[in-house]
PDB file of C-alpha atoms in Angstrom:
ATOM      1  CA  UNK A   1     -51.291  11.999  38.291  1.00 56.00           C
ATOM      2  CA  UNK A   2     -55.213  10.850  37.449  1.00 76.00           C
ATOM      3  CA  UNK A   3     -56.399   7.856  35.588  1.00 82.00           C
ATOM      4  CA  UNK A   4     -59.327   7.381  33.705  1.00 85.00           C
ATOM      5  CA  UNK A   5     -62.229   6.513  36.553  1.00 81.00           C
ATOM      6  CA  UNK A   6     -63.328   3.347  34.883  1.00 79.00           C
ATOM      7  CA  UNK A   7     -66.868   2.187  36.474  1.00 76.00           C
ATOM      8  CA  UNK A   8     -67.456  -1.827  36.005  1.00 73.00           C
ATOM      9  CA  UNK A   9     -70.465  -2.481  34.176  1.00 73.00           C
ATOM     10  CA  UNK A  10     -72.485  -5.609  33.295  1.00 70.00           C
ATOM     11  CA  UNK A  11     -70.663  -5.722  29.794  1.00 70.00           C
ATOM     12  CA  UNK A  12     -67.355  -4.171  30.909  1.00 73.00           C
ATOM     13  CA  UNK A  13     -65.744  -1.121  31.816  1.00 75.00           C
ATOM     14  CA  UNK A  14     -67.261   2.091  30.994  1.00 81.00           C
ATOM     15  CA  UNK A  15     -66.044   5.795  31.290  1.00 84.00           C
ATOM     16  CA  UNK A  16     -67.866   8.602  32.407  1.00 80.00           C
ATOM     17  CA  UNK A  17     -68.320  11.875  31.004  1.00 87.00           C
ATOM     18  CA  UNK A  18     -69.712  15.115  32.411  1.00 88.00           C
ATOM     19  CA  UNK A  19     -70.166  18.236  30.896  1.00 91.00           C
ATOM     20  CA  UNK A  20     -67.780  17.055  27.945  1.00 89.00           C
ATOM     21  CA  UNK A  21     -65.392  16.298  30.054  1.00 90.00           C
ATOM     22  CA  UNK A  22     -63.803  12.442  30.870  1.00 89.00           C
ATOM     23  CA  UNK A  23     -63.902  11.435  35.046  1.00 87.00           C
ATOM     24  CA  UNK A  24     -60.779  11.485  35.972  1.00 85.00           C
ATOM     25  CA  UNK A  25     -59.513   8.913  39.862  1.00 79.00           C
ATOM     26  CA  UNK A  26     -56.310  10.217  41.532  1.00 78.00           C
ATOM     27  CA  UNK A  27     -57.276   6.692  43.898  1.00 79.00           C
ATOM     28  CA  UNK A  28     -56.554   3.156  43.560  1.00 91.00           C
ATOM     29  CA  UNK A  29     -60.353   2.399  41.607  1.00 90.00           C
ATOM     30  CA  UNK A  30     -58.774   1.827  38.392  1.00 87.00           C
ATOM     31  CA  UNK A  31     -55.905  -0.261  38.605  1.00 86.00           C
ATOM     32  CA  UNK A  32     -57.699  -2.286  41.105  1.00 91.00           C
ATOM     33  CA  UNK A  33     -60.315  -2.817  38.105  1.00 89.00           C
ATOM     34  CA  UNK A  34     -57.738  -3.185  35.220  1.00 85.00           C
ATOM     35  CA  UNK A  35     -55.972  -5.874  37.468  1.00 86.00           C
ATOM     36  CA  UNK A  36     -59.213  -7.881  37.671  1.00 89.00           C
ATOM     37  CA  UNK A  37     -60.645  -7.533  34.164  1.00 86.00           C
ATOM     38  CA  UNK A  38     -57.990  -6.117  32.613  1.00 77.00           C
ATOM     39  CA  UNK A  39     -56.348  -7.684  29.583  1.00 67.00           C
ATOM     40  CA  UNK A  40     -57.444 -10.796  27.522  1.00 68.00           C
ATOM     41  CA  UNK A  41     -60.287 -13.232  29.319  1.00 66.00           C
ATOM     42  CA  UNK A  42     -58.906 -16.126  27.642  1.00 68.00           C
ATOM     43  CA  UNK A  43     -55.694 -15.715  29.438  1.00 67.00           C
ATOM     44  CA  UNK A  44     -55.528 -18.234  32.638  1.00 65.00           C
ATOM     45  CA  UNK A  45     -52.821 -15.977  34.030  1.00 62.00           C
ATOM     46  CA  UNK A  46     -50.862 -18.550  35.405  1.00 63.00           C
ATOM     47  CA  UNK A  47     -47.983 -19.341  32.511  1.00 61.00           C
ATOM     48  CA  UNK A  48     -45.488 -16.736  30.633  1.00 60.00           C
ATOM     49  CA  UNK A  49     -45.617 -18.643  27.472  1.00 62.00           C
ATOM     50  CA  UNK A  50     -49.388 -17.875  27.463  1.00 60.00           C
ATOM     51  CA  UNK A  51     -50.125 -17.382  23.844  1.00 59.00           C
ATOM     52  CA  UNK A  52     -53.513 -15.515  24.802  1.00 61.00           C
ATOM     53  CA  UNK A  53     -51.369 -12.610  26.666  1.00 62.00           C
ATOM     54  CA  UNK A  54     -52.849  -9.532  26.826  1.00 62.00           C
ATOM     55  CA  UNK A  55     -51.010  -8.049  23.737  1.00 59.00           C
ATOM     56  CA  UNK A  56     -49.385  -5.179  25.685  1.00 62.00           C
ATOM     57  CA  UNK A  57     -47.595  -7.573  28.074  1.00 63.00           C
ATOM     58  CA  UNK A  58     -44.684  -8.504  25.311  1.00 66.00           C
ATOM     59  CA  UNK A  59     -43.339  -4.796  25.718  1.00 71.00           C
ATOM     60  CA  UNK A  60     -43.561  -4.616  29.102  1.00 69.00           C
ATOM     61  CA  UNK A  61     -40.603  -5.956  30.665  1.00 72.00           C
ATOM     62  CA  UNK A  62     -41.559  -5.726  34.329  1.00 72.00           C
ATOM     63  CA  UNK A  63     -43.139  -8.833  35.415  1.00 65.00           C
ATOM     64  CA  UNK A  64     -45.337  -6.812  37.861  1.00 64.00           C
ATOM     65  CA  UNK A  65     -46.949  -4.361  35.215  1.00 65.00           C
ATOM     66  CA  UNK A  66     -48.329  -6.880  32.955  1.00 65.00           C
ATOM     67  CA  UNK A  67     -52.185  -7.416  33.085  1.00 68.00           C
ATOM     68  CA  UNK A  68     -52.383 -11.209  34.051  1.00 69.00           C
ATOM     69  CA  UNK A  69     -56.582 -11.263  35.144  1.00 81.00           C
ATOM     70  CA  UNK A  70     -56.803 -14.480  36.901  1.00 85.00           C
ATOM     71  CA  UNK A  71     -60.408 -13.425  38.144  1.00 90.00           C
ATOM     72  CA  UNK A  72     -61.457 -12.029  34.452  1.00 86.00           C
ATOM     73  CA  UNK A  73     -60.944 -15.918  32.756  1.00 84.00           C
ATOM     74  CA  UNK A  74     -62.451 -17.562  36.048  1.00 89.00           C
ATOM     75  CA  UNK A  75     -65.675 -15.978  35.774  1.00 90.00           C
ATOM     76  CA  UNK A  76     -65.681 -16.297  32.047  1.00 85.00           C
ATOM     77  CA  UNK A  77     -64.224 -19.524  31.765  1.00 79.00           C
ATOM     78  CA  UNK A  78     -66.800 -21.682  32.813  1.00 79.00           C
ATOM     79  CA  UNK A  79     -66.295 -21.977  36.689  1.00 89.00           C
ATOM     80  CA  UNK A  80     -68.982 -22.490  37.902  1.00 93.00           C
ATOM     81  CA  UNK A  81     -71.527 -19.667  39.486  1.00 94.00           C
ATOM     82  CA  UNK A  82     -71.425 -21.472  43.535  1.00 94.00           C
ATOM     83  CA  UNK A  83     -70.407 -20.625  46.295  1.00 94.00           C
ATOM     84  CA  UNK A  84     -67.975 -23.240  46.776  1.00 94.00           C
ATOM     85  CA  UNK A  85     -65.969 -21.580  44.027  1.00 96.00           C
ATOM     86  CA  UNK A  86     -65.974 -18.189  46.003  1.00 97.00           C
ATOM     87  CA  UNK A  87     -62.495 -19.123  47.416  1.00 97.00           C
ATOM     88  CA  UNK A  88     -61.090 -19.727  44.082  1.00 96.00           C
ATOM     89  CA  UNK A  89     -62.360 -16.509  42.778  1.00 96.00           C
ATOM     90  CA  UNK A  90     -61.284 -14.762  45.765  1.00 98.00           C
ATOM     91  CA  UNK A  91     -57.568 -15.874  45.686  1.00 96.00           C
ATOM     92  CA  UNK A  92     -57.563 -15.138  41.892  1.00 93.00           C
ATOM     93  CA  UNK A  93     -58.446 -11.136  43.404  1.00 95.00           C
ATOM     94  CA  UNK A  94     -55.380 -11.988  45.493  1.00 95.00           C
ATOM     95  CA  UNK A  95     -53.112 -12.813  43.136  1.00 90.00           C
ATOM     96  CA  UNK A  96     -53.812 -10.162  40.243  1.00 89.00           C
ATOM     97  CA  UNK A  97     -53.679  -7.605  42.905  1.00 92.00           C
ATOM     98  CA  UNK A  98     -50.483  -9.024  44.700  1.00 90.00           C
ATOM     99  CA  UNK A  99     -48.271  -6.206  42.759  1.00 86.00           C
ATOM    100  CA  UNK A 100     -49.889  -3.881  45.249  1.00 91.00           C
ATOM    101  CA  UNK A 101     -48.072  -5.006  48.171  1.00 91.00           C
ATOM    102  CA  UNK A 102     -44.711  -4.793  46.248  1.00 83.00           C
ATOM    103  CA  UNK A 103     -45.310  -1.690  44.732  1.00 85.00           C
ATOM    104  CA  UNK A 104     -47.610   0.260  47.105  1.00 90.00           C
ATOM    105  CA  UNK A 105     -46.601  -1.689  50.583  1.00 95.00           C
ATOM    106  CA  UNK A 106     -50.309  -2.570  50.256  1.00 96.00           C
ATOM    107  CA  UNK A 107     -52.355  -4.856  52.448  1.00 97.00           C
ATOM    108  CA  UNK A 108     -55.436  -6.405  50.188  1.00 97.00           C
ATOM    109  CA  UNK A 109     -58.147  -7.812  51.877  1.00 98.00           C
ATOM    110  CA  UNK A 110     -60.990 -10.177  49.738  1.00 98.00           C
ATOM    111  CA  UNK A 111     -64.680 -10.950  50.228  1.00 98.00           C
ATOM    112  CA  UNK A 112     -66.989 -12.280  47.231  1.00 98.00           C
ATOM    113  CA  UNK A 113     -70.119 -12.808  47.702  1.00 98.00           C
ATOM    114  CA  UNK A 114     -73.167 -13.572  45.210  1.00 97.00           C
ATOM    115  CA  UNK A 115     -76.215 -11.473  45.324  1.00 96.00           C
ATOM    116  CA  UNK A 116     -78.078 -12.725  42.606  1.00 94.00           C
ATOM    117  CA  UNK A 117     -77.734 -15.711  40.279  1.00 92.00           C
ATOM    118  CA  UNK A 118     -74.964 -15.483  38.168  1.00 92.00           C
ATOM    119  CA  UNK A 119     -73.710 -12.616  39.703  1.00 93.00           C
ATOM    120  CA  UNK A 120     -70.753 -12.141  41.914  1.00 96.00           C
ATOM    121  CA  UNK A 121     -69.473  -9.107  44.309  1.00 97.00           C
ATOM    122  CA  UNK A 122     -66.012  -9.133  44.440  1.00 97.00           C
ATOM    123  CA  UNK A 123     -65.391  -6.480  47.756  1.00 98.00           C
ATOM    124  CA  UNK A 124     -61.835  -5.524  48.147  1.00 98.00           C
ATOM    125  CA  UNK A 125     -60.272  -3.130  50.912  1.00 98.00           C
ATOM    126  CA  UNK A 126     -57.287  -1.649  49.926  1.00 97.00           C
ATOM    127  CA  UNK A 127     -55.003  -0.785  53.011  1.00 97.00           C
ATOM    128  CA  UNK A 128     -51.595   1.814  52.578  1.00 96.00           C
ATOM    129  CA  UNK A 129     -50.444   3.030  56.281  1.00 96.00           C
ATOM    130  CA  UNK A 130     -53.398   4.133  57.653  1.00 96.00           C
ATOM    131  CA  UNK A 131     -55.917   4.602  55.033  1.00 95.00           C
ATOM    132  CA  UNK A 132     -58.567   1.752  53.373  1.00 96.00           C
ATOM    133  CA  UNK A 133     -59.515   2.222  50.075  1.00 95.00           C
ATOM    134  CA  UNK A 134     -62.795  -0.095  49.613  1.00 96.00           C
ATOM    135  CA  UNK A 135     -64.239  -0.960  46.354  1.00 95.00           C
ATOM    136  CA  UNK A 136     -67.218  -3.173  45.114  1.00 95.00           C
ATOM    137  CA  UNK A 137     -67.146  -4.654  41.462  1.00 94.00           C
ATOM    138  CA  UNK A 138     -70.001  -6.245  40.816  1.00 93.00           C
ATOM    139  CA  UNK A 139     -70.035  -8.597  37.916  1.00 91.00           C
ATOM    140  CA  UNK A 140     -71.746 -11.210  35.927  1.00 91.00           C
ATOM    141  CA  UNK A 141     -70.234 -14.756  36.332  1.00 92.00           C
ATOM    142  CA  UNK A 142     -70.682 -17.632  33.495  1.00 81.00           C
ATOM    143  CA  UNK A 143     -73.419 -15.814  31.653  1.00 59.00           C
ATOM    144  CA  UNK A 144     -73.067 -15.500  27.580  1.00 49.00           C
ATOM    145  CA  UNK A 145     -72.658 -12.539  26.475  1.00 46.00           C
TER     146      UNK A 145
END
């Protein structure tokens, strides 16, 4: 089964087509994404009764599927861009992505760094038996849109 390769852009996630046709992952790159800045950036991910739910989440009745970005709404919620926060940010990667250990029997490892100003890199290594999956999503943080 493929998903749609989404690449993370400055404004989002974009798709990629070649030669008419859509990209298509059989890995781990898009989930990983859609767990991070999936669903509704107003949404602190931290309460059920959440009125600003990503809309899907109401028909989903496994807990585990539904797209609860705690990193999405803290780097456009006004935390600020320092590296003091970096720990918050990356236990908000740990959290949206703690269905993979359930699910996958997953270990997720977290680095974020900041490269530029107002710019984070969010580096997670994705580890099933004996194969990592890394991936680098590299984001703006605080900036208006």
């Amino acid at each position: 089964m493929s998903d749609v390769l989404l690449e993370n852009t400055d404004d989002g996630g974009d798709i990629e087509c070649k030669a008419g046709q859509i990209t298509l992952s059989d890995g781990l790159k898009t989930s990983t994404y859609l767990s991070l800045f999936g669903g509704n950036e107003d949404d602190a991910g931290t309460s059920d009764e959440d009125a600003e739910q990503f809309w899907a989440n109401f028909e989903e009745r496994v807990r585990e599927r539904r797209q609860r970005s705690q990193t999405q709404h803290l780097l456009k919620g006004g935390l600020p861009c320092t590296p003091f926060n970096l720990t918050r940010v990356e236990d908000a990667v740990k959290a949206d992505l703690a269905w993979m250990g359930d699910a996958l029997q997953a270990t997720v490892a977290v680095e974020a760094t900041l490269p530029a100003v107002n710019t984070i890199n969010i580096h997670v290594a994705i580890t099933i038996g004996n194969t990592t999956y890394p991936f680098d999503f590299k984001s703006p943080w605080g900036t208006a849109e």
